């Protein structure tokens, strides 16, 4: 008899996006003439940059010739891409990395979900709340979460670090023992960042407590302010305690193409049952070489093209496009009297719902009065209750229309 992994029964389902879709569909069926604008999705809408397309086209041609044909590539990624990553994304900021500390993959979602499997099952994880749900659910599947408490909207064995307007979205250091700490900056869903000083507190804490920080930097390309850290390795000592995840999805429109990378410095150690230190990089390498067969050559050639002069220029203008949308939304809603966060160094705008409305109540109001779909903050965790996320990934036209429509809702 095939038995299931019972941990899966603890998952709370993809309640958030299915419930958003259900309410949206119900509204459309009752109001077939309404033109809905979605500022809810976290997917990009602009086409791939020219440089990326040329890089990929050239790679396709190489595969057409038996001399330049490529079969399986290195599981860790091709050196031509890793060299560009280290040179452009790290060396330029004074960070040195070795080639075998970078692992190219087909997306950060898999990397942030898979990384937990190299740690023991009694590992205590800490997440900021609200949170990108993958960190939590991947640990639920592994059996680390304990039972789900419906009233609290939380799992009993996970340490939640609330981030809200009261603490200016700066999480406090845990007041109990934790082992793995997930940090995501610029943050999805709040769009907020951490200063170097704040990030240093986490690095120091991790060092003092033998923790590892899993630093998700999927939105790094959206940082506009010079003093915001772009990599956790800008903080002294981080190469001993932090693993960093970066993705080309939002940087260069790769959500459908799929390419990302994870940095696991050799200084990051975890401990075996006898207390001996083990190099985490080696375990990740073993995991990847066993379960992953590399990101496609065509994709990696496309990713490498981002680092050409033309590629850099084109992704700058792509990011500028979305960040102009973010500014339009942010300033638009601010001028209407909303309390608004994020949207300065990230493509996400995090609104405080007006008049004490719950996240779902405000979602319904926005849908019925302005025909706009947002994402209810409570769907990202209990501390998101009373907030709503809007994204800047739409077209300029839709973004402007949405902001105009917002002026019509009754507050
Ligand atoms: N990390 C965060 C915080 C995200 O918001 C996303 C995508 O929405 C990802 C990772 C996934 O990125 P990828 O498309 O590389 O899988």
Short mmCIF file of C-alpha atoms and ligand atoms in Angstrom, two decimals:
data_model
loop_
_atom_site.label_atom_id
_atom_site.label_comp_id
_atom_site.label_asym_id
_atom_site.label_seq_id
_atom_site.Cartn_x
_atom_site.Cartn_y
_atom_site.Cartn_z
CA UNK A 1 0.00 0.00 0.00
CA UNK A 2 1.44 3.32 -1.02
CA UNK A 3 1.27 5.70 1.90
CA UNK A 4 1.44 9.44 1.57
CA UNK A 5 3.88 11.77 3.25
CA UNK A 6 1.54 12.70 6.08
CA UNK A 7 3.21 16.12 6.38
CA UNK A 8 1.44 17.17 3.19
CA UNK A 9 -1.83 16.98 5.10
CA UNK A 10 -0.61 19.88 7.23
CA UNK A 11 -0.39 22.19 4.20
CA UNK A 12 -2.98 24.89 4.10
CA UNK A 13 -3.35 24.60 0.32
CA UNK A 14 -2.86 27.43 -2.09
CA UNK A 15 -5.75 29.15 -0.40
CA UNK A 16 -4.56 32.67 -1.16
CA UNK A 17 -4.40 32.69 -4.95
CA UNK A 18 -7.27 30.25 -5.43
CA UNK A 19 -9.49 32.39 -3.22
CA UNK A 20 -8.42 35.52 -5.12
CA UNK A 21 -9.33 33.75 -8.39
CA UNK A 22 -12.64 32.51 -6.98
CA UNK A 23 -13.73 35.99 -5.87
CA UNK A 24 -12.56 37.52 -9.12
CA UNK A 25 -14.45 34.96 -11.22
CA UNK A 26 -17.60 35.36 -9.15
CA UNK A 27 -17.43 39.13 -9.66
CA UNK A 28 -16.93 38.73 -13.42
CA UNK A 29 -19.87 36.35 -13.71
CA UNK A 30 -22.08 38.85 -11.90
CA UNK A 31 -20.61 41.85 -13.76
CA UNK A 32 -19.70 40.59 -17.23
CA UNK A 33 -19.01 44.07 -18.57
CA UNK A 34 -16.53 45.09 -15.89
CA UNK A 35 -12.96 45.47 -17.12
CA UNK A 36 -10.75 44.09 -14.38
CA UNK A 37 -7.20 45.29 -13.85
CA UNK A 38 -4.96 42.88 -11.98
CA UNK A 39 -2.35 44.44 -9.73
CA UNK A 40 -2.26 41.19 -7.81
CA UNK A 41 0.07 38.97 -9.76
CA UNK A 42 3.80 38.83 -9.18
CA UNK A 43 4.56 38.05 -12.82
CA UNK A 44 6.27 40.33 -15.30
CA UNK A 45 4.60 41.51 -18.50
CA UNK A 46 7.37 43.11 -20.61
CA UNK A 47 9.17 41.06 -23.31
CA UNK A 48 12.72 39.76 -22.95
CA UNK A 49 15.52 42.28 -23.59
CA UNK A 50 17.04 42.27 -27.10
CA UNK A 51 20.47 41.22 -25.83
CA UNK A 52 18.99 38.18 -24.14
CA UNK A 53 17.12 37.20 -27.28
CA UNK A 54 20.28 37.49 -29.42
CA UNK A 55 22.22 35.42 -26.90
CA UNK A 56 19.56 32.74 -26.95
CA UNK A 57 19.21 32.75 -30.74
CA UNK A 58 22.97 32.28 -31.13
CA UNK A 59 22.84 29.41 -28.64
CA UNK A 60 20.06 27.73 -30.60
CA UNK A 61 22.22 27.89 -33.72
CA UNK A 62 25.13 26.32 -31.85
CA UNK A 63 22.93 23.38 -30.97
CA UNK A 64 22.15 22.90 -34.65
CA UNK A 65 25.76 21.95 -35.43
CA UNK A 66 27.38 18.72 -34.23
CA UNK A 67 30.65 20.55 -33.52
CA UNK A 68 29.13 23.14 -31.19
CA UNK A 69 26.24 20.98 -29.94
CA UNK A 70 25.84 20.74 -26.15
CA UNK A 71 24.28 17.88 -24.26
CA UNK A 72 24.22 17.73 -20.48
CA UNK A 73 26.03 20.70 -19.03
CA UNK A 74 27.58 21.00 -15.58
CA UNK A 75 24.87 20.64 -12.91
CA UNK A 76 26.31 23.71 -11.21
CA UNK A 77 26.06 25.89 -14.31
CA UNK A 78 28.44 26.84 -17.13
CA UNK A 79 31.59 28.69 -16.16
CA UNK A 80 30.91 31.42 -18.74
CA UNK A 81 27.83 32.46 -16.74
CA UNK A 82 29.33 31.95 -13.28
CA UNK A 83 32.30 34.15 -14.23
CA UNK A 84 29.89 36.92 -15.27
CA UNK A 85 27.90 36.55 -12.05
CA UNK A 86 30.98 36.77 -9.82
CA UNK A 87 32.56 39.59 -11.82
CA UNK A 88 29.49 41.77 -12.19
CA UNK A 89 27.22 41.02 -9.26
CA UNK A 90 29.88 40.57 -6.57
CA UNK A 91 33.42 41.73 -7.45
CA UNK A 92 32.08 45.18 -8.36
CA UNK A 93 30.86 45.47 -4.74
CA UNK A 94 34.14 44.29 -3.24
CA UNK A 95 32.93 40.72 -2.66
CA UNK A 96 35.13 37.83 -3.75
CA UNK A 97 33.68 34.41 -4.49
CA UNK A 98 35.10 31.21 -5.88
CA UNK A 99 33.62 29.64 -8.99
CA UNK A 100 32.45 26.56 -7.12
CA UNK A 101 30.51 28.64 -4.59
CA UNK A 102 27.92 29.66 -7.21
CA UNK A 103 25.17 27.27 -8.37
CA UNK A 104 23.08 28.18 -11.40
CA UNK A 105 19.57 26.76 -11.41
CA UNK A 106 16.22 26.99 -13.13
CA UNK A 107 14.70 29.26 -10.52
CA UNK A 108 14.92 30.57 -7.00
CA UNK A 109 11.63 29.01 -6.04
CA UNK A 110 13.13 25.52 -6.28
CA UNK A 111 16.35 26.61 -4.58
CA UNK A 112 14.67 28.27 -1.59
CA UNK A 113 12.30 25.30 -1.32
CA UNK A 114 15.00 22.62 -1.70
CA UNK A 115 17.72 24.06 0.50
CA UNK A 116 15.99 22.94 3.70
CA UNK A 117 16.46 19.26 2.87
CA UNK A 118 20.16 19.34 3.67
CA UNK A 119 19.38 20.30 7.27
CA UNK A 120 18.14 18.02 10.03
CA UNK A 121 14.45 17.55 10.68
CA UNK A 122 14.66 19.10 14.14
CA UNK A 123 15.99 22.35 12.66
CA UNK A 124 13.99 25.31 13.95
CA UNK A 125 13.19 27.81 11.24
CA UNK A 126 12.39 31.48 11.62
CA UNK A 127 10.51 33.48 9.02
CA UNK A 128 9.47 37.09 8.83
CA UNK A 129 5.70 37.53 8.88
CA UNK A 130 4.24 38.32 6.29
CA UNK A 131 6.31 35.89 4.24
CA UNK A 132 6.84 34.41 0.76
CA UNK A 133 4.87 31.18 1.35
CA UNK A 134 7.44 28.80 -0.20
CA UNK A 135 9.76 29.03 2.84
CA UNK A 136 7.00 27.86 5.15
CA UNK A 137 5.38 25.25 2.92
CA UNK A 138 8.65 23.52 2.00
CA UNK A 139 9.34 23.06 5.71
CA UNK A 140 5.78 21.84 6.30
CA UNK A 141 6.32 19.18 3.64
CA UNK A 142 9.54 18.12 5.33
CA UNK A 143 7.81 17.79 8.69
CA UNK A 144 9.35 20.67 10.62
CA UNK A 145 6.30 22.86 11.11
CA UNK A 146 4.25 21.04 13.74
CA UNK A 147 0.50 21.44 13.69
CA UNK A 148 -1.29 24.36 12.11
CA UNK A 149 -3.21 26.57 14.50
CA UNK A 150 -6.19 27.93 12.60
CA UNK A 151 -6.95 30.67 15.08
CA UNK A 152 -3.40 31.97 15.15
CA UNK A 153 -2.96 31.35 11.39
CA UNK A 154 0.45 29.91 12.24
CA UNK A 155 2.34 26.61 12.59
CA UNK A 156 3.32 25.74 16.13
CA UNK A 157 7.02 24.96 15.56
CA UNK A 158 7.86 27.85 13.25
CA UNK A 159 9.22 31.05 14.75
CA UNK A 160 7.45 34.04 13.19
CA UNK A 161 9.04 37.48 13.22
CA UNK A 162 6.27 40.06 12.77
CA UNK A 163 6.93 42.95 10.39
CA UNK A 164 4.37 45.73 10.42
CA UNK A 165 4.01 49.49 10.49
CA UNK A 166 4.54 49.49 14.27
CA UNK A 167 8.11 48.20 13.94
CA UNK A 168 8.64 49.90 10.57
CA UNK A 169 8.84 46.41 9.03
CA UNK A 170 12.11 45.70 10.84
CA UNK A 171 11.98 42.21 12.36
CA UNK A 172 13.27 41.77 15.91
CA UNK A 173 15.90 39.15 16.60
CA UNK A 174 14.28 35.89 17.78
CA UNK A 175 13.83 35.53 21.52
CA UNK A 176 14.10 31.73 21.28
CA UNK A 177 16.50 29.25 19.76
CA UNK A 178 16.39 29.11 15.97
CA UNK A 179 18.70 27.46 13.44
CA UNK A 180 17.72 28.66 9.97
CA UNK A 181 16.54 32.20 9.34
CA UNK A 182 14.80 33.15 6.09
CA UNK A 183 15.25 36.80 5.17
CA UNK A 184 13.97 38.30 1.92
CA UNK A 185 15.13 41.79 0.93
CA UNK A 186 13.83 43.73 -0.90
CA UNK A 187 10.83 42.04 0.63
CA UNK A 188 8.00 40.25 -1.03
CA UNK A 189 5.26 41.13 -0.11
CA UNK A 190 5.96 44.39 1.79
CA UNK A 191 8.42 45.95 -0.66
CA UNK A 192 10.55 47.11 2.28
CA UNK A 193 14.32 46.81 2.71
CA UNK A 194 16.76 46.40 5.60
CA UNK A 195 19.64 48.82 6.17
CA UNK A 196 23.21 47.59 6.48
CA UNK A 197 23.08 48.24 10.22
CA UNK A 198 19.98 46.10 10.62
CA UNK A 199 21.33 43.34 8.42
CA UNK A 200 24.55 43.33 10.43
CA UNK A 201 22.54 42.52 13.57
CA UNK A 202 21.31 39.36 11.83
CA UNK A 203 24.75 38.34 10.66
CA UNK A 204 26.14 38.87 14.16
CA UNK A 205 23.23 36.96 15.68
CA UNK A 206 23.73 34.07 13.25
CA UNK A 207 27.44 33.96 14.08
CA UNK A 208 26.85 34.00 17.82
CA UNK A 209 24.17 31.30 17.65
CA UNK A 210 25.56 29.06 14.88
CA UNK A 211 22.53 29.80 12.70
CA UNK A 212 22.43 30.06 8.93
CA UNK A 213 20.67 32.92 7.13
CA UNK A 214 18.88 32.05 3.89
CA UNK A 215 18.91 35.41 2.13
CA UNK A 216 16.47 35.69 -0.77
CA UNK A 217 17.44 38.59 -2.95
CA UNK A 218 15.11 37.95 -5.90
CA UNK A 219 14.32 41.69 -6.15
CA UNK A 220 17.87 43.01 -5.81
CA UNK A 221 17.74 44.64 -9.26
CA UNK A 222 14.96 46.95 -8.04
CA UNK A 223 17.07 48.64 -5.37
CA UNK A 224 17.29 52.33 -6.20
CA UNK A 225 18.89 53.80 -3.08
CA UNK A 226 22.69 53.60 -2.82
CA UNK A 227 22.82 52.82 0.87
CA UNK A 228 20.55 49.74 0.67
CA UNK A 229 22.64 46.54 0.68
CA UNK A 230 22.40 44.59 -2.57
CA UNK A 231 24.00 41.46 -1.20
CA UNK A 232 24.21 40.12 2.32
CA UNK A 233 27.93 39.58 1.67
CA UNK A 234 28.39 43.34 1.90
CA UNK A 235 28.13 42.70 5.63
CA UNK A 236 31.34 41.61 7.29
CA UNK A 237 31.27 37.96 8.32
CA UNK A 238 28.25 37.05 6.18
CA UNK A 239 30.25 34.62 4.08
CA UNK A 240 30.44 32.41 7.17
CA UNK A 241 26.71 32.36 7.89
CA UNK A 242 24.65 33.21 4.82
CA UNK A 243 23.42 31.56 1.65
CA UNK A 244 22.16 34.02 -0.98
CA UNK A 245 19.52 33.38 -3.65
CA UNK A 246 19.17 35.53 -6.76
CA UNK A 247 16.90 35.18 -9.75
CA UNK A 248 16.76 36.54 -13.29
CA UNK A 249 12.96 36.29 -13.20
CA UNK A 250 12.23 39.84 -12.17
CA UNK A 251 15.62 41.26 -13.17
CA UNK A 252 15.33 40.37 -16.83
CA UNK A 253 11.86 38.97 -17.51
CA UNK A 254 12.90 35.33 -17.01
CA UNK A 255 9.78 34.14 -15.15
CA UNK A 256 8.96 31.87 -18.08
CA UNK A 257 12.52 31.24 -19.29
CA UNK A 258 13.73 30.13 -15.81
CA UNK A 259 17.20 30.95 -14.53
CA UNK A 260 18.54 31.84 -11.11
CA UNK A 261 21.57 31.20 -8.94
CA UNK A 262 22.43 30.42 -5.37
CA UNK A 263 25.65 31.35 -3.61
CA UNK A 264 26.88 28.95 -0.92
CA UNK A 265 30.25 30.18 0.39
CA UNK A 266 32.54 27.50 1.76
CA UNK A 267 32.70 29.33 5.08
CA UNK A 268 29.08 28.38 5.84
CA UNK A 269 29.08 25.40 8.20
CA UNK A 270 26.44 23.19 9.77
CA UNK A 271 26.99 20.42 12.31
CA UNK A 272 26.69 16.64 12.29
CA UNK A 273 25.31 14.58 15.17
CA UNK A 274 28.71 14.57 16.88
CA UNK A 275 29.03 18.32 16.64
CA UNK A 276 31.63 18.26 13.84
CA UNK A 277 31.32 21.04 11.32
CA UNK A 278 30.36 20.20 7.76
CA UNK A 279 30.76 22.50 4.75
CA UNK A 280 27.22 23.26 3.60
CA UNK A 281 28.43 24.00 0.07
CA UNK A 282 29.52 20.38 -0.32
CA UNK A 283 26.12 19.08 0.73
CA UNK A 284 24.33 21.43 -1.65
CA UNK A 285 26.67 20.35 -4.43
CA UNK A 286 25.85 16.71 -3.64
CA UNK A 287 22.15 17.46 -3.57
CA UNK A 288 22.21 19.35 -6.86
CA UNK A 289 24.34 16.83 -8.70
CA UNK A 290 21.99 14.07 -7.57
CA UNK A 291 18.64 15.70 -8.18
CA UNK A 292 19.23 18.42 -10.79
CA UNK A 293 20.67 18.16 -14.28
CA UNK A 294 21.44 21.78 -14.95
CA UNK A 295 19.75 24.75 -16.48
CA UNK A 296 19.59 24.69 -20.29
CA UNK A 297 22.51 26.01 -22.34
CA UNK A 298 20.21 28.34 -24.28
CA UNK A 299 18.89 29.84 -21.07
CA UNK A 300 22.35 30.32 -19.58
CA UNK A 301 23.56 32.00 -22.78
CA UNK A 302 20.57 34.31 -22.52
CA UNK A 303 21.40 35.03 -18.89
CA UNK A 304 25.07 35.72 -19.70
CA UNK A 305 23.96 38.28 -22.29
CA UNK A 306 22.45 40.38 -19.50
CA UNK A 307 26.01 41.24 -18.47
CA UNK A 308 27.00 42.74 -21.83
CA UNK A 309 26.92 46.55 -22.05
CA UNK A 310 23.74 46.39 -24.14
CA UNK A 311 22.18 43.85 -21.77
CA UNK A 312 22.93 45.98 -18.72
CA UNK A 313 21.37 49.00 -20.37
CA UNK A 314 18.27 47.05 -21.42
CA UNK A 315 17.61 45.53 -18.01
CA UNK A 316 18.07 48.97 -16.46
CA UNK A 317 15.29 50.28 -18.65
CA UNK A 318 13.12 47.25 -17.89
CA UNK A 319 13.50 47.84 -14.17
CA UNK A 320 12.94 51.59 -14.71
CA UNK A 321 9.67 50.82 -16.47
CA UNK A 322 8.32 48.80 -13.56
CA UNK A 323 9.71 51.20 -10.97
CA UNK A 324 7.95 54.09 -12.72
CA UNK A 325 4.76 52.07 -12.34
CA UNK A 326 5.62 51.56 -8.67
CA UNK A 327 6.04 55.32 -8.27
CA UNK A 328 2.73 56.02 -10.00
CA UNK A 329 0.93 53.59 -7.70
CA UNK A 330 2.75 54.68 -4.58
CA UNK A 331 2.23 58.40 -5.12
CA UNK A 332 -1.29 57.91 -6.40
CA UNK A 333 -2.49 56.00 -3.36
CA UNK A 334 -0.55 58.25 -1.02
CA UNK A 335 -2.28 61.32 -2.40
CA UNK A 336 -5.60 59.64 -1.66
CA UNK A 337 -4.64 59.45 1.98
CA UNK A 338 -3.59 55.80 2.20
CA UNK A 339 -0.77 54.72 4.48
CA UNK A 340 1.63 53.17 2.00
CA UNK A 341 4.90 51.23 2.27
CA UNK A 342 7.37 49.73 -0.18
CA UNK A 343 7.50 50.65 -3.86
CA UNK A 344 10.77 52.61 -3.51
CA UNK A 345 13.33 49.79 -3.80
CA UNK A 346 10.90 47.05 -4.85
CA UNK A 347 8.07 46.48 -7.33
CA UNK A 348 5.60 45.85 -4.49
CA UNK A 349 3.41 48.44 -2.79
CA UNK A 350 2.01 47.50 0.61
CA UNK A 351 -1.10 49.47 1.61
CA UNK A 352 -2.61 49.75 5.04
CA UNK A 353 -6.30 49.11 4.54
CA UNK A 354 -8.45 52.13 5.38
CA UNK A 355 -10.86 52.40 8.32
CA UNK A 356 -9.61 49.23 9.97
CA UNK A 357 -10.94 46.99 7.20
CA UNK A 358 -9.63 43.43 7.09
CA UNK A 359 -7.45 42.47 4.12
CA UNK A 360 -10.24 40.47 2.45
CA UNK A 361 -12.85 43.17 3.12
CA UNK A 362 -10.66 45.73 1.40
CA UNK A 363 -9.89 43.30 -1.42
CA UNK A 364 -13.66 42.98 -2.07
CA UNK A 365 -14.16 46.73 -1.92
CA UNK A 366 -11.35 47.35 -4.40
CA UNK A 367 -12.76 44.71 -6.72
CA UNK A 368 -16.35 45.88 -6.60
CA UNK A 369 -15.79 49.65 -6.61
CA UNK A 370 -12.66 49.99 -8.78
CA UNK A 371 -12.54 46.59 -10.54
CA UNK A 372 -8.95 46.18 -9.33
CA UNK A 373 -7.51 42.90 -8.08
CA UNK A 374 -4.88 43.18 -5.35
CA UNK A 375 -3.51 40.52 -3.02
CA UNK A 376 -4.81 40.45 0.57
CA UNK A 377 -1.92 40.87 2.99
CA UNK A 378 -3.25 38.29 5.44
CA UNK A 379 -2.63 35.64 2.76
CA UNK A 380 1.10 36.08 3.43
CA UNK A 381 0.74 35.58 7.17
CA UNK A 382 -1.12 36.85 10.18
CA UNK A 383 0.97 40.03 10.43
CA UNK A 384 -0.24 40.91 6.93
CA UNK A 385 -3.81 41.29 8.19
CA UNK A 386 -5.00 44.83 7.54
CA UNK A 387 -2.73 45.26 4.51
CA UNK A 388 -3.02 44.68 0.77
CA UNK A 389 -0.28 44.21 -1.83
CA UNK A 390 -0.28 45.90 -5.23
CA UNK A 391 2.34 45.08 -7.84
CA UNK A 392 4.08 47.27 -10.39
CA UNK A 393 4.42 44.55 -13.03
CA UNK A 394 1.43 45.63 -15.13
CA UNK A 395 1.48 47.76 -18.26
CA UNK A 396 1.82 51.53 -17.87
CA UNK A 397 -1.67 52.03 -19.24
CA UNK A 398 -3.28 49.61 -16.77
CA UNK A 399 -1.29 51.06 -13.91
CA UNK A 400 -2.42 54.62 -14.70
CA UNK A 401 -6.02 53.54 -15.19
CA UNK A 402 -5.95 51.61 -11.92
CA UNK A 403 -4.72 54.62 -9.98
CA UNK A 404 -7.37 56.81 -11.59
CA UNK A 405 -10.04 54.32 -10.63
CA UNK A 406 -8.84 54.29 -7.05
CA UNK A 407 -9.90 57.91 -6.70
CA UNK A 408 -13.48 56.72 -7.13
CA UNK A 409 -13.66 54.33 -4.21
CA UNK A 410 -15.45 55.55 -1.13
CA UNK A 411 -13.16 55.78 1.87
N1 LIG B 1 11.71 34.52 -4.07
C1 LIG B 1 10.79 35.46 -3.96
C2 LIG B 1 10.77 36.32 -2.77
C3 LIG B 1 9.83 35.62 -4.96
O1 LIG B 1 8.88 36.55 -4.84
C4 LIG B 1 9.87 34.78 -6.09
C5 LIG B 1 8.88 34.89 -7.17
O2 LIG B 1 7.82 35.40 -7.07
C6 LIG B 1 10.84 33.80 -6.13
C7 LIG B 1 11.77 33.69 -5.12
C8 LIG B 1 10.87 32.81 -7.26
O3 LIG B 1 11.70 33.18 -8.25
P1 LIG B 1 11.93 32.25 -9.53
O4 LIG B 1 11.03 32.75 -10.60
O5 LIG B 1 13.39 32.41 -9.82
O6 LIG B 1 11.60 30.84 -9.17
#
